[in-house]
XYZ file of C-alpha atoms in Angstrom:
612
model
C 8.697 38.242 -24.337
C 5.050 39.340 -25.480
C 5.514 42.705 -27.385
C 3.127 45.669 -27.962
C 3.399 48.153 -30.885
C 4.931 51.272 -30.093
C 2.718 54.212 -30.136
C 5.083 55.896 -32.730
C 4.994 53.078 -35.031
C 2.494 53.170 -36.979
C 1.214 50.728 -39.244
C 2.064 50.262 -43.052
C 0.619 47.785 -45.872
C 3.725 48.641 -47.438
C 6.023 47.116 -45.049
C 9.309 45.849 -45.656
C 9.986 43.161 -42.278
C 13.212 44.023 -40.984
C 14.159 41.825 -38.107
C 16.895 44.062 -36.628
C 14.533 46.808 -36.288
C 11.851 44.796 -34.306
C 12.361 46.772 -31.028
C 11.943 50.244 -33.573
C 8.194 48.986 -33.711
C 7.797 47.178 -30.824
C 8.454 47.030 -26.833
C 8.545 44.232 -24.343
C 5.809 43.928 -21.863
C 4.915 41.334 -19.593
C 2.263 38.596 -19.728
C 0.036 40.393 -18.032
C 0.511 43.446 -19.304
C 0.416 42.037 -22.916
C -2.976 39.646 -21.931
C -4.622 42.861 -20.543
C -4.355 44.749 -23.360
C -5.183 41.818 -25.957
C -8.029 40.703 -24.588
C -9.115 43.773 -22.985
C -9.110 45.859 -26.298
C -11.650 42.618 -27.842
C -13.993 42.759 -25.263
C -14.438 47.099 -25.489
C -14.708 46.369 -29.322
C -17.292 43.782 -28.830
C -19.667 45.897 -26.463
C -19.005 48.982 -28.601
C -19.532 47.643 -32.124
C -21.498 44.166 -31.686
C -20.647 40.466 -31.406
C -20.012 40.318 -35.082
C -17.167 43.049 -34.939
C -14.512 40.649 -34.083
C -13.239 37.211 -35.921
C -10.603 34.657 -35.236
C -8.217 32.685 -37.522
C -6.760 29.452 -36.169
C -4.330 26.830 -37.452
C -3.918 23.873 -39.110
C -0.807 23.820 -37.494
C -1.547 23.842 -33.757
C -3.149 21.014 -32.249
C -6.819 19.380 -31.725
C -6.988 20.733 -28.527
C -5.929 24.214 -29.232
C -7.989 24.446 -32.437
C -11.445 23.310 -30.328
C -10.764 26.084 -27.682
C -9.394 28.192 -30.461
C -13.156 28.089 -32.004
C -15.229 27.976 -28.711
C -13.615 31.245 -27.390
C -14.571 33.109 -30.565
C -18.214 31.562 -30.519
C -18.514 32.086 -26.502
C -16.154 34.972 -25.996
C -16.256 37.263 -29.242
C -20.305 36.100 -30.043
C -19.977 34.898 -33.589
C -19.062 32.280 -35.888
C -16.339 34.560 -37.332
C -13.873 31.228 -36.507
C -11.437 30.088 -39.626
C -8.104 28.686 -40.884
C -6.420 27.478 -44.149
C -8.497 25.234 -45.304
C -10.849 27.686 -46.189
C -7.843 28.298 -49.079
C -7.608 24.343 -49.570
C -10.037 22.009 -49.681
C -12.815 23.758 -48.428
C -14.243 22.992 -51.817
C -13.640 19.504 -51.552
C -14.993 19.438 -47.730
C -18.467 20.803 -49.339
C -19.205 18.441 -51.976
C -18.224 15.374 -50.064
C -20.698 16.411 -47.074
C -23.001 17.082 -49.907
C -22.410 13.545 -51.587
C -21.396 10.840 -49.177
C -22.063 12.836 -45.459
C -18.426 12.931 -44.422
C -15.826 15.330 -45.798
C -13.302 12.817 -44.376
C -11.038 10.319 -46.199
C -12.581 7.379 -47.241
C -9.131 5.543 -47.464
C -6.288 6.079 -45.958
C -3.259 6.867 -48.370
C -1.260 3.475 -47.955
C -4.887 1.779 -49.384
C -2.813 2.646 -52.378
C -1.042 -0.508 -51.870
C -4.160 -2.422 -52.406
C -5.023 -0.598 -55.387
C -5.440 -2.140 -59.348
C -5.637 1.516 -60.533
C -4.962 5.406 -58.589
C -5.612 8.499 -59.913
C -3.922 11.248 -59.106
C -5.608 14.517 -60.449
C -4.364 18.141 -58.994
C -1.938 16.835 -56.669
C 2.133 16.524 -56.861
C 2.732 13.917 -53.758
C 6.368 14.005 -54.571
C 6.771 17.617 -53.527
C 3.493 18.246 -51.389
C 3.369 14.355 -49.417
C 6.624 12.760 -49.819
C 5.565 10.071 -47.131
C 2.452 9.394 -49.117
C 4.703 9.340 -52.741
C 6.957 6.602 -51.356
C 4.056 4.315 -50.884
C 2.826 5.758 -54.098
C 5.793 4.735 -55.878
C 6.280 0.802 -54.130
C 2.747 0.479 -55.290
C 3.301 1.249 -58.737
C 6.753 -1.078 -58.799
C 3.902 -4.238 -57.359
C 1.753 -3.572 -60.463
C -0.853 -0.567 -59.530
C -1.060 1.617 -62.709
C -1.221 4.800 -61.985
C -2.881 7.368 -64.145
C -1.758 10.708 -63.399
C -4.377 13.785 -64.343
C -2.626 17.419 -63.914
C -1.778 20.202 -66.257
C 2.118 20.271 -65.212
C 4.460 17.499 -65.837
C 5.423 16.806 -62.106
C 7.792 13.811 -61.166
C 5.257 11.000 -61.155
C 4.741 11.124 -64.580
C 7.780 9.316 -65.217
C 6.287 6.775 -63.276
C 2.417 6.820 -64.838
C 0.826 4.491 -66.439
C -0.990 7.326 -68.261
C -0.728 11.077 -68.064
C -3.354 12.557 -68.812
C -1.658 16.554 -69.384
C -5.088 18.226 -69.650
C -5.719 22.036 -70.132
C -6.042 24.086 -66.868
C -9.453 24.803 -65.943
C -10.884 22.007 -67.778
C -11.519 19.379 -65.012
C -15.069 19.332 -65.418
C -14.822 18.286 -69.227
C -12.516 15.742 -68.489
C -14.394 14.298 -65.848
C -17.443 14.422 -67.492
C -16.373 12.784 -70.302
C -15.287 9.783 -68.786
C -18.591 9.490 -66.626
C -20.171 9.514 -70.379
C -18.164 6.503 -71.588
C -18.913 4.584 -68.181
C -22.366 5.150 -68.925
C -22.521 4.448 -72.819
C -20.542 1.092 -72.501
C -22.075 0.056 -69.092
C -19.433 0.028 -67.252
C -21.520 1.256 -63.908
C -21.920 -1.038 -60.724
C -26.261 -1.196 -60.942
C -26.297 -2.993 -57.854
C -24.211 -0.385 -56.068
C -26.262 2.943 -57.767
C -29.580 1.228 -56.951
C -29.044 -0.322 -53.384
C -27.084 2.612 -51.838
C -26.848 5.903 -54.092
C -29.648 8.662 -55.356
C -29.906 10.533 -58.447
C -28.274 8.432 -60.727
C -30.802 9.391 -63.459
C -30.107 13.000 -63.458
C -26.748 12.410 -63.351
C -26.983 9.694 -66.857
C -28.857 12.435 -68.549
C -26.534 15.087 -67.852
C -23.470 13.381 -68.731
C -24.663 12.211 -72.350
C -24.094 15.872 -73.830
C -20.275 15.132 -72.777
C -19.178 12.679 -75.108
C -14.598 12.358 -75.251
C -15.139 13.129 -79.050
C -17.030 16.900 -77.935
C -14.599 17.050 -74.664
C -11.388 16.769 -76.393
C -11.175 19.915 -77.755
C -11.671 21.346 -74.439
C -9.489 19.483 -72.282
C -6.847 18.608 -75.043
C -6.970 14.919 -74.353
C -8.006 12.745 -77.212
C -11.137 10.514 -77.145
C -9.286 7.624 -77.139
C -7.334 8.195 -74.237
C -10.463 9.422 -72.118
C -12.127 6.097 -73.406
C -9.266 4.358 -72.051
C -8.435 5.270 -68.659
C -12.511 5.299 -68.079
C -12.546 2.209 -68.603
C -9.019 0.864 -67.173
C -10.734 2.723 -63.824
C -13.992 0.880 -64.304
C -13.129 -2.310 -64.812
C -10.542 -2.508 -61.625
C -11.603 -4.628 -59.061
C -9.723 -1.618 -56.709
C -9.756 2.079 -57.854
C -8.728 4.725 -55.673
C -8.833 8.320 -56.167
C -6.275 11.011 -55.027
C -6.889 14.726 -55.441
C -4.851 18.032 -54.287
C -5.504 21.753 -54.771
C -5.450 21.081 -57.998
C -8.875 20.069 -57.673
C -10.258 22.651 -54.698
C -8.431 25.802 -55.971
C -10.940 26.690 -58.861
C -14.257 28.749 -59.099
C -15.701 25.284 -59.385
C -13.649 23.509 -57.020
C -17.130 21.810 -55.516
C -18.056 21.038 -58.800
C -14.723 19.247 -59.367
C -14.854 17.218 -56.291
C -18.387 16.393 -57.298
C -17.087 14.793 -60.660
C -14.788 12.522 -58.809
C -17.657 11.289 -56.162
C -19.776 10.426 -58.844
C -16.912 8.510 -60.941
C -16.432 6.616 -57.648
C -20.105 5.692 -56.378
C -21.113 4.885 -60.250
C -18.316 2.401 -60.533
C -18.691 1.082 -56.800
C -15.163 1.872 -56.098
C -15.419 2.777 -53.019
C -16.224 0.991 -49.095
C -13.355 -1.632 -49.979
C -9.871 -1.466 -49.318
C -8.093 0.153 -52.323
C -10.604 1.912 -53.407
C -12.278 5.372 -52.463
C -11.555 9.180 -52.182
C -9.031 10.683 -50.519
C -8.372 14.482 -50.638
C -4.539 14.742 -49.735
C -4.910 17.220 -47.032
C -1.510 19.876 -46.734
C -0.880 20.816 -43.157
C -0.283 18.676 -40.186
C -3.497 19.046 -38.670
C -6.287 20.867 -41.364
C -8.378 17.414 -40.885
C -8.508 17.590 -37.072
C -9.063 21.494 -36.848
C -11.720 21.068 -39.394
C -13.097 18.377 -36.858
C -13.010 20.753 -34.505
C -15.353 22.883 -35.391
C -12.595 25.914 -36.927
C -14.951 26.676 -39.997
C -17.331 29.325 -39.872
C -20.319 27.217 -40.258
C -19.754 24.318 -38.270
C -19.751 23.804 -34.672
C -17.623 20.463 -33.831
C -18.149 17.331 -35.426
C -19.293 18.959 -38.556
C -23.060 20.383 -36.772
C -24.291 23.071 -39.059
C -24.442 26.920 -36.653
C -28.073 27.155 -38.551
C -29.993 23.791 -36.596
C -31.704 24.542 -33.325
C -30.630 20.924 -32.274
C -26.788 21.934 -32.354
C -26.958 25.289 -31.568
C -28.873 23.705 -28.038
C -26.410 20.679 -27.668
C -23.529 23.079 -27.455
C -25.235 25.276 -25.054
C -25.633 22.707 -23.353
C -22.204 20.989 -23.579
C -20.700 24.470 -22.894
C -23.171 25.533 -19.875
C -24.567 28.757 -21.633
C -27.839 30.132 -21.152
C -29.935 29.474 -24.002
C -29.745 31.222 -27.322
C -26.555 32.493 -26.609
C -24.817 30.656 -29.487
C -25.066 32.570 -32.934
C -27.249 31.055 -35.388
C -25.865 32.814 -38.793
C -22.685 31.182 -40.125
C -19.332 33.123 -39.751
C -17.101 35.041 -42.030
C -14.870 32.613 -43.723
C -10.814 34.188 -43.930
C -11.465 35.669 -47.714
C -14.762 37.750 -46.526
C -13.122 38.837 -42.992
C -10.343 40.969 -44.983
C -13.448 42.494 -46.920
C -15.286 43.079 -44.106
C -12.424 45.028 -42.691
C -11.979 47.209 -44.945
C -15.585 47.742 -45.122
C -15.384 49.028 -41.294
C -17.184 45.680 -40.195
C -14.559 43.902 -38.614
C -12.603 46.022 -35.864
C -10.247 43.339 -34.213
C -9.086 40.151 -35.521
C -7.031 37.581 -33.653
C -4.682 34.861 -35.772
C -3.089 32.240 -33.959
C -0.361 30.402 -35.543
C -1.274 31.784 -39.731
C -0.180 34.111 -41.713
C -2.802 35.670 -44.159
C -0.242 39.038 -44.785
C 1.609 35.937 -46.843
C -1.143 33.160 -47.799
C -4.059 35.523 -48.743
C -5.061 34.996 -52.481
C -4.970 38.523 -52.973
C -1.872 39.914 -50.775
C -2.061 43.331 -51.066
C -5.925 43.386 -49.957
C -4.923 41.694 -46.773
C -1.956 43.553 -45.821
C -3.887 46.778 -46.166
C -6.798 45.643 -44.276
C -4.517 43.891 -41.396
C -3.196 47.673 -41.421
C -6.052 49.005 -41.525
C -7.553 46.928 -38.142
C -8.403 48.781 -34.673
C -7.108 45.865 -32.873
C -4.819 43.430 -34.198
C -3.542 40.355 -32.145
C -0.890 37.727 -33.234
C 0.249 34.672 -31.364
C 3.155 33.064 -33.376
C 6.403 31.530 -32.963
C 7.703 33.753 -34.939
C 7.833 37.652 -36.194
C 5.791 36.780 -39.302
C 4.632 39.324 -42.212
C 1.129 39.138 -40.098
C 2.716 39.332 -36.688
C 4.640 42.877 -38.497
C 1.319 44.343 -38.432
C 0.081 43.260 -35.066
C -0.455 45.402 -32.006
C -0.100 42.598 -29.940
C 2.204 40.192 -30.279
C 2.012 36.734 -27.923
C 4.967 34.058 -28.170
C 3.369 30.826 -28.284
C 5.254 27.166 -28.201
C 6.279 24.908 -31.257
C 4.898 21.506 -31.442
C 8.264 20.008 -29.458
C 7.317 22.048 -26.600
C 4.115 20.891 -26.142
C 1.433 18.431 -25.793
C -1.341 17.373 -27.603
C -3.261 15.496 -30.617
C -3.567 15.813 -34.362
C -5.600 13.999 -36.979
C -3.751 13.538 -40.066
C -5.192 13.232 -43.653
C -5.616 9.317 -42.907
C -8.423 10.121 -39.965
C -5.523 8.410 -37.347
C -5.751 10.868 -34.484
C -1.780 10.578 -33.091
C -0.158 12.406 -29.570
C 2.471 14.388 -29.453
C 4.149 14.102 -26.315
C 6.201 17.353 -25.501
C 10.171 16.774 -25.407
C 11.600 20.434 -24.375
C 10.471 23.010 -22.940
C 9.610 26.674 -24.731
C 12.061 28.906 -25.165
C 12.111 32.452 -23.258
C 9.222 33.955 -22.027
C 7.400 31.431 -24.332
C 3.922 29.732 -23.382
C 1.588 27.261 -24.256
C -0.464 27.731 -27.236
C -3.747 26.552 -25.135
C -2.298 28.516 -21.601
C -2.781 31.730 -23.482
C -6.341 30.743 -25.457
C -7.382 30.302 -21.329
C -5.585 33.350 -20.436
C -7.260 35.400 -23.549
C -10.589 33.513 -22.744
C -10.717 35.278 -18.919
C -9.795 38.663 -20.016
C -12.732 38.485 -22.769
C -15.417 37.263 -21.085
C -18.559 36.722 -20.308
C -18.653 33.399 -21.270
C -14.815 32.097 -21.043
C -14.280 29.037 -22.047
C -12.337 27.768 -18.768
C -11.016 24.218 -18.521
C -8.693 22.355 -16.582
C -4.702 23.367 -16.561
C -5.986 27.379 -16.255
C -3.276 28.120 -14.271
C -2.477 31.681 -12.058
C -1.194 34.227 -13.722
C 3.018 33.991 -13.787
C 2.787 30.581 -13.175
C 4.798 28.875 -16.300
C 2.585 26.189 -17.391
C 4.775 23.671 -18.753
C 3.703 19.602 -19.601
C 7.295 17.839 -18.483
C 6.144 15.292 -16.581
C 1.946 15.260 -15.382
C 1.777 18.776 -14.418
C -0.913 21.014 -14.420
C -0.508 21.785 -18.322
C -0.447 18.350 -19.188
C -3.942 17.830 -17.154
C -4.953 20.792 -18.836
C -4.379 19.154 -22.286
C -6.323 15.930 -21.742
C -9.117 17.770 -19.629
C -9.899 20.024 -23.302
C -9.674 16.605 -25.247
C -11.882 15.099 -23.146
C -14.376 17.601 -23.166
C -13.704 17.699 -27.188
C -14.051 13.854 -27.294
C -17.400 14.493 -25.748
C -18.501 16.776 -28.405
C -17.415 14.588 -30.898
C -19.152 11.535 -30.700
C -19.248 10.624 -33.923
C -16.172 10.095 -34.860
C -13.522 9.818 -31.218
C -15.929 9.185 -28.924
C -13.988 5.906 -28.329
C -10.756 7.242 -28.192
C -10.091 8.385 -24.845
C -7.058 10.841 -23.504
C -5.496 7.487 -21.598
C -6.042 5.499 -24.398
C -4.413 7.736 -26.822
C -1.874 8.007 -24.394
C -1.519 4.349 -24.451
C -1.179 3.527 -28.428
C -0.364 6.682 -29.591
C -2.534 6.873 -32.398
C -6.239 5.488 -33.334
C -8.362 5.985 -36.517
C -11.486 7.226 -36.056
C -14.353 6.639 -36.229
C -14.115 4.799 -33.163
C -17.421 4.707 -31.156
C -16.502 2.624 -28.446
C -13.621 1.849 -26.145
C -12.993 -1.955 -27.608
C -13.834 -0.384 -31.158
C -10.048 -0.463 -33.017
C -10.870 2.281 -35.281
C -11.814 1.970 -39.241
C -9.228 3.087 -41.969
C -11.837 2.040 -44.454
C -15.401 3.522 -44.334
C -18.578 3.386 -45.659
C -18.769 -0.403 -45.801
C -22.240 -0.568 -45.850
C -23.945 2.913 -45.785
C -23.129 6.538 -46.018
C -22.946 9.310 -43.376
C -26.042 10.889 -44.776
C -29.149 10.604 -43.130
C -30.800 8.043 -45.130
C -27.684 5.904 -45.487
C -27.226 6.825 -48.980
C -25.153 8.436 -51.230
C -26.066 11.601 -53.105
C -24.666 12.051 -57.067
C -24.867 15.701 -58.331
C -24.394 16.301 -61.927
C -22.671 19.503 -63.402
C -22.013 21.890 -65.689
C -18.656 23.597 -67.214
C -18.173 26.884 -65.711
C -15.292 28.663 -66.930
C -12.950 30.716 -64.286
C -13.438 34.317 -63.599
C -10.170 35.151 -65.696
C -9.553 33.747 -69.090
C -6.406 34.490 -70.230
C -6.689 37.506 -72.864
C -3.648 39.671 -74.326
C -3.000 41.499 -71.689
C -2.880 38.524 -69.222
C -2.108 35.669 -71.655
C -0.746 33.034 -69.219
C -2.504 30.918 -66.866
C -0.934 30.584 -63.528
C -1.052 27.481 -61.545
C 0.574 27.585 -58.017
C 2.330 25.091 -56.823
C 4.943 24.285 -53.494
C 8.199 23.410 -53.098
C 9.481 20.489 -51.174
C 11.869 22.677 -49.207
C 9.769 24.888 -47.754
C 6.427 24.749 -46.185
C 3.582 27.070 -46.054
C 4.399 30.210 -46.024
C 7.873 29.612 -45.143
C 7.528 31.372 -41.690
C 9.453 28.023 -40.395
C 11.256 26.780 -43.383
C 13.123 30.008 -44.441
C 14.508 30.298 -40.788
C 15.902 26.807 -41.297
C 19.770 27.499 -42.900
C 19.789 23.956 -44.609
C 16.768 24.037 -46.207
C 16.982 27.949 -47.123
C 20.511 27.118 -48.600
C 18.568 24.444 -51.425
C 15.932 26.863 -52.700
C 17.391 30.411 -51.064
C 14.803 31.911 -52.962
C 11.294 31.719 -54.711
C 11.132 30.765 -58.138
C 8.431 30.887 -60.907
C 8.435 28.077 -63.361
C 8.257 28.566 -67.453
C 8.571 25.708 -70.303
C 10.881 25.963 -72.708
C 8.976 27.551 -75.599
C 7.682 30.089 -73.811
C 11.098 31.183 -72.617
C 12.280 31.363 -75.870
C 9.615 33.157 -76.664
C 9.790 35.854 -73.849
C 13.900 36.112 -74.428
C 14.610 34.922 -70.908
C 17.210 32.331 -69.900
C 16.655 29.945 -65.832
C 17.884 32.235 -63.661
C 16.562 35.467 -65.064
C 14.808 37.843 -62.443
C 11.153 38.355 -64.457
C 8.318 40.481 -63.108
C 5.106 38.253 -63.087
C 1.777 40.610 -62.871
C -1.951 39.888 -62.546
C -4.494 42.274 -62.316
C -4.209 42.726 -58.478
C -0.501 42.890 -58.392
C 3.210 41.804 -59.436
C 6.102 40.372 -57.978
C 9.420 40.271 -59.233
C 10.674 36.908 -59.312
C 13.483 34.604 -60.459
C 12.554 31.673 -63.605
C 13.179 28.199 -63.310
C 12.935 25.771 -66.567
C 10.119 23.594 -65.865
């Protein structure tokens, strides 16, 4: 059932989630009832404090469908581009530089090109815990002669594996990179047909990277010269090098600049627009590619058009039927700036479908007490999450068994999901309520085919209404998205199940590789950006002398709001763990297994240690 905070309960940032006292905070209500008062309570904020006093966060975990309809009820129903989800905590970063650089912030590979590869480097990424699929074909590659070099500060399982590990010092990416961009260069190990027939800038970039010689960059990155010498040019010289890159990479204060390193190190070399070579940021969730597609980023309408161009703003009005100048032409709060907004009295209601910032914002305590701190706070979840805790309205959506619809994986292949059971309880649709939410908004609800009365329990056994619903938002989606599925249709998706895109055309079979002869840019061409070393924002220092790198386990998943409810997998890693080497245990006096407290400037959680 839908449930609406009592009137008694009021709301804490100091919380403590206690199932078994759910009804304490909340009461049933119906659909209607609950709808009402969602929607109702954003559309009174709206008119009272502007369109820019409401936001949205979707998820990576819902599907295509629901993430385009997700975004085009905020822009047509709240007014703004205050529209995110978790990649703005991922590879936002990476996203950024590679629209910058090559036009697309797409694959260029997909992940089994591995296979085809003389050489793969892995930098910021553990596949073994993060993309065990991806790992196996990792790992069968490396046993049929691919040497892998593996780049990353910890010692994950790979390394047993590696050709080379390359255990640099955190923070130091830029050096590293750099430095191996500087030996290319020096011993002319570049692809001058490739930098002068389809790339820019090259001569910026060979002037920049001369001050970054290994024998200068070892110091700073802890890797010798000869090493750096060596895997620059074992990467080089390949006839196939791909590149593989994780948060690692994207979670820094120079995450862009990062990202840029590795473009460069692939268009100098011409190692990419073949099979087995290329760059491929290992995306995390299910579906962060597709709802990126999709236009759930702040400054992007679908298919990656900028909010600030006249020419998309207009071809969405269009598209969408909306008088012109309705759409907003400023770019959108991204999920970090809507929690400071809050608490600066700008934002007044915030909707989340299917994330949970109360758990995945960097700094948790700022979001909890600005979630608390909301007029209006609306949660649609399939389960009683930290964030849903705080909500004042909470609306039971459907897990991905129980419903239909499309996702586009890290690869660019845009699978369906057929549904196989039907929701539990009182339950609904993920896109029946965005509809449902949409009308009770207003003015300009985004209404599409499988709107359905209200009581009537949409459901997609069979073709029912909720299953025309589904394909009538992907086709309208498809429609915006020319550039990349306009070839895919919903029956021919239907038919083989999964496509990669870009497909343009219905007899086009889709292209894992890109960029075979030109770049998404507008004149065809690549784009190399030197840079810089920037140092983070906090250098370790003695009262905060440790550096701490996060990292996931292969138990659980996110933020664990599915995973921990799972007994088997919550019975292998019960609970969360921080991770020391030996000598540093030793020198603390703590033993694996000993509760620590682990503080940063913002906060501390007590925590058990792990050997690592």
């Amino acid at each position: 059932m839908p449930l609406i905070r009592r009137s008694d309960a009021p709301k804490s940032a100091d919380f403590v989630m206690d199932p078994s006292r759910v009804m304490d905070v909340f009461r049933e209500a119906s659909w209607d009832e609950a709808l009402a008062l969602a929607g109702g309570k954003f559309a009174q904020l709206r008119d009272a404090f502007g369109k820019k006093s409401l936001a949205g966060f979707g998820s990576a975990k819902c599907s295509n469908e629901e993430a385009y309809l997700f975004q085009k009820l905020v822009r047509t129903g709240f007014g703004s581009n205050n529209v995110d989800h978790c990649t703005r905590l991922c590879h936002a970063s990476s996203v950024v530089a590679l629209l910058e650089g090559i036009g697309s912030g797409a694959v260029s590979n997909p992940v089994m090109d591995v296979t085809h590869s003389e050489v793969a480097i892995i930098i910021g990424a553990n596949p073994a815990v993060n993309h065990p699929v991806a790992a196996t074909w990792i790992k069968n590659a490396i046993q049929n002669g691919t040497k892998l070099i593996l780049m990353d500060p910890r010692r994950s399982d790979l390394s047993r594996l590696a050709h080379r590990h390359l255990q640099f010092k955190p923070d130091t990416d830029v050096a590293l990179l750099n430095a191996m961009m500087h030996v290319i260069v020096q011993e002319n190990l570049v692809d001058l047909d490739f930098i002068e027939n389809r790339t820019e800038n090259y001569a910026a970039l060979k002037a920049n990277v001369q001050g970054y010689s290994p024998e200068k960059m070892a110091s700073i990155c802890g890797i010798d010269a000869e090493t750096i010498r060596y895997t620059a040019r074992l990467y080089a010289n390949s006839k196939a090098s791909i590149i593989l890159w994780g948060m690692g990479v994207s979670q820094h204060i120079h995450g862009t600049d990062n990202a840029r390193c590795l473009i460069a190190l692939s268009l100098m070399t011409g190692q990419i627009g073949r099979p087995g070579t290329g760059l491929h940021p290992l995306r995390g969730q299910n579906n962060v590619q597709g709802a990126s597609d999709a236009g759930l980023i702040p400054m992007m309408f679908p298919d990656y058009q900028h909010v600030s161009l006249a020419a998309s703003r207009e071809r969405f009005e269009a598209a969408w039927k909306l008088p012109a100048g309705t759409l907003d032409e400023q770019p959108g709060l991204t999920v970090v700036e809507v929690m400071h907004a809050i608490e600066k009295g700008q934002i007044k209601g915030l909707y989340v479908l299917g994330e949970n910032p109360a758990m995945s914002d960097p700094d948790a305590n700022q979001a909890r007490h600005a979630l608390a701190h909301l007029e209006h706070l609306v949660v649609q979840d399939i389960f009683m999450t930290e964030t849903a805790w705080l909500a004042d309205v909470v609306l039971p959506a459907s897990a991905w068994p129980e419903k239909t619809g499309s996702v586009s994986n890290t690869d660019r292949m845009v699978q369906l999901g057929q549904q196989a059971i039907e929701p539990p309880g009182q339950a609904r649709a993920d896109l029946w309520i965005i509809q449902q939410m949409a009308q009770r908004i207003g003015p300009h609800a985004p209404a599409l085919g499988g709107s359905r009365p209200d009581g009537v329990r949409p459901s997609a056994y069979g073709y029912t209404g909720e299953h025309h619903g589904v394909a009538a938002v992907y086709e309208e989606m498809r429609q915006a998205m020319h550039a990349t599925i306009a070839g895919i249709s919903w029956e021919r998706l239907q038919r083989e199940s999964s496509v990669t895109y870009p497909c343009l055309s219905a007899d086009d079979p889709g292209s894992p590789t890109v960029f075979l002869t030109h770049f998404d840019t507008p004149d065809g061409r690549a784009h190399l950006v030197p840079v810089d070393l920037i140092p983070a924002n906090e250098r370790p220092d003695a009262d905060y002398p440790f550096v701490l790198i996060t990292g996931r386990q292969l138990e659980h998943w996110h933020t664990g709001s599915m995973t921990r409810r799972a007994a088997v997998l919550d019975a292998l890693e019960p609970i969360a763990m921080a991770s020391l080497c030996g000598s540093d245990m030793l020198a603390l006096g703590v033993a694996p297994g000993d509760a620590i407290t682990v503080q940063s400037r913002r906060g501390q959680v007590r925590i058990h240690v792990r050997l690592d």
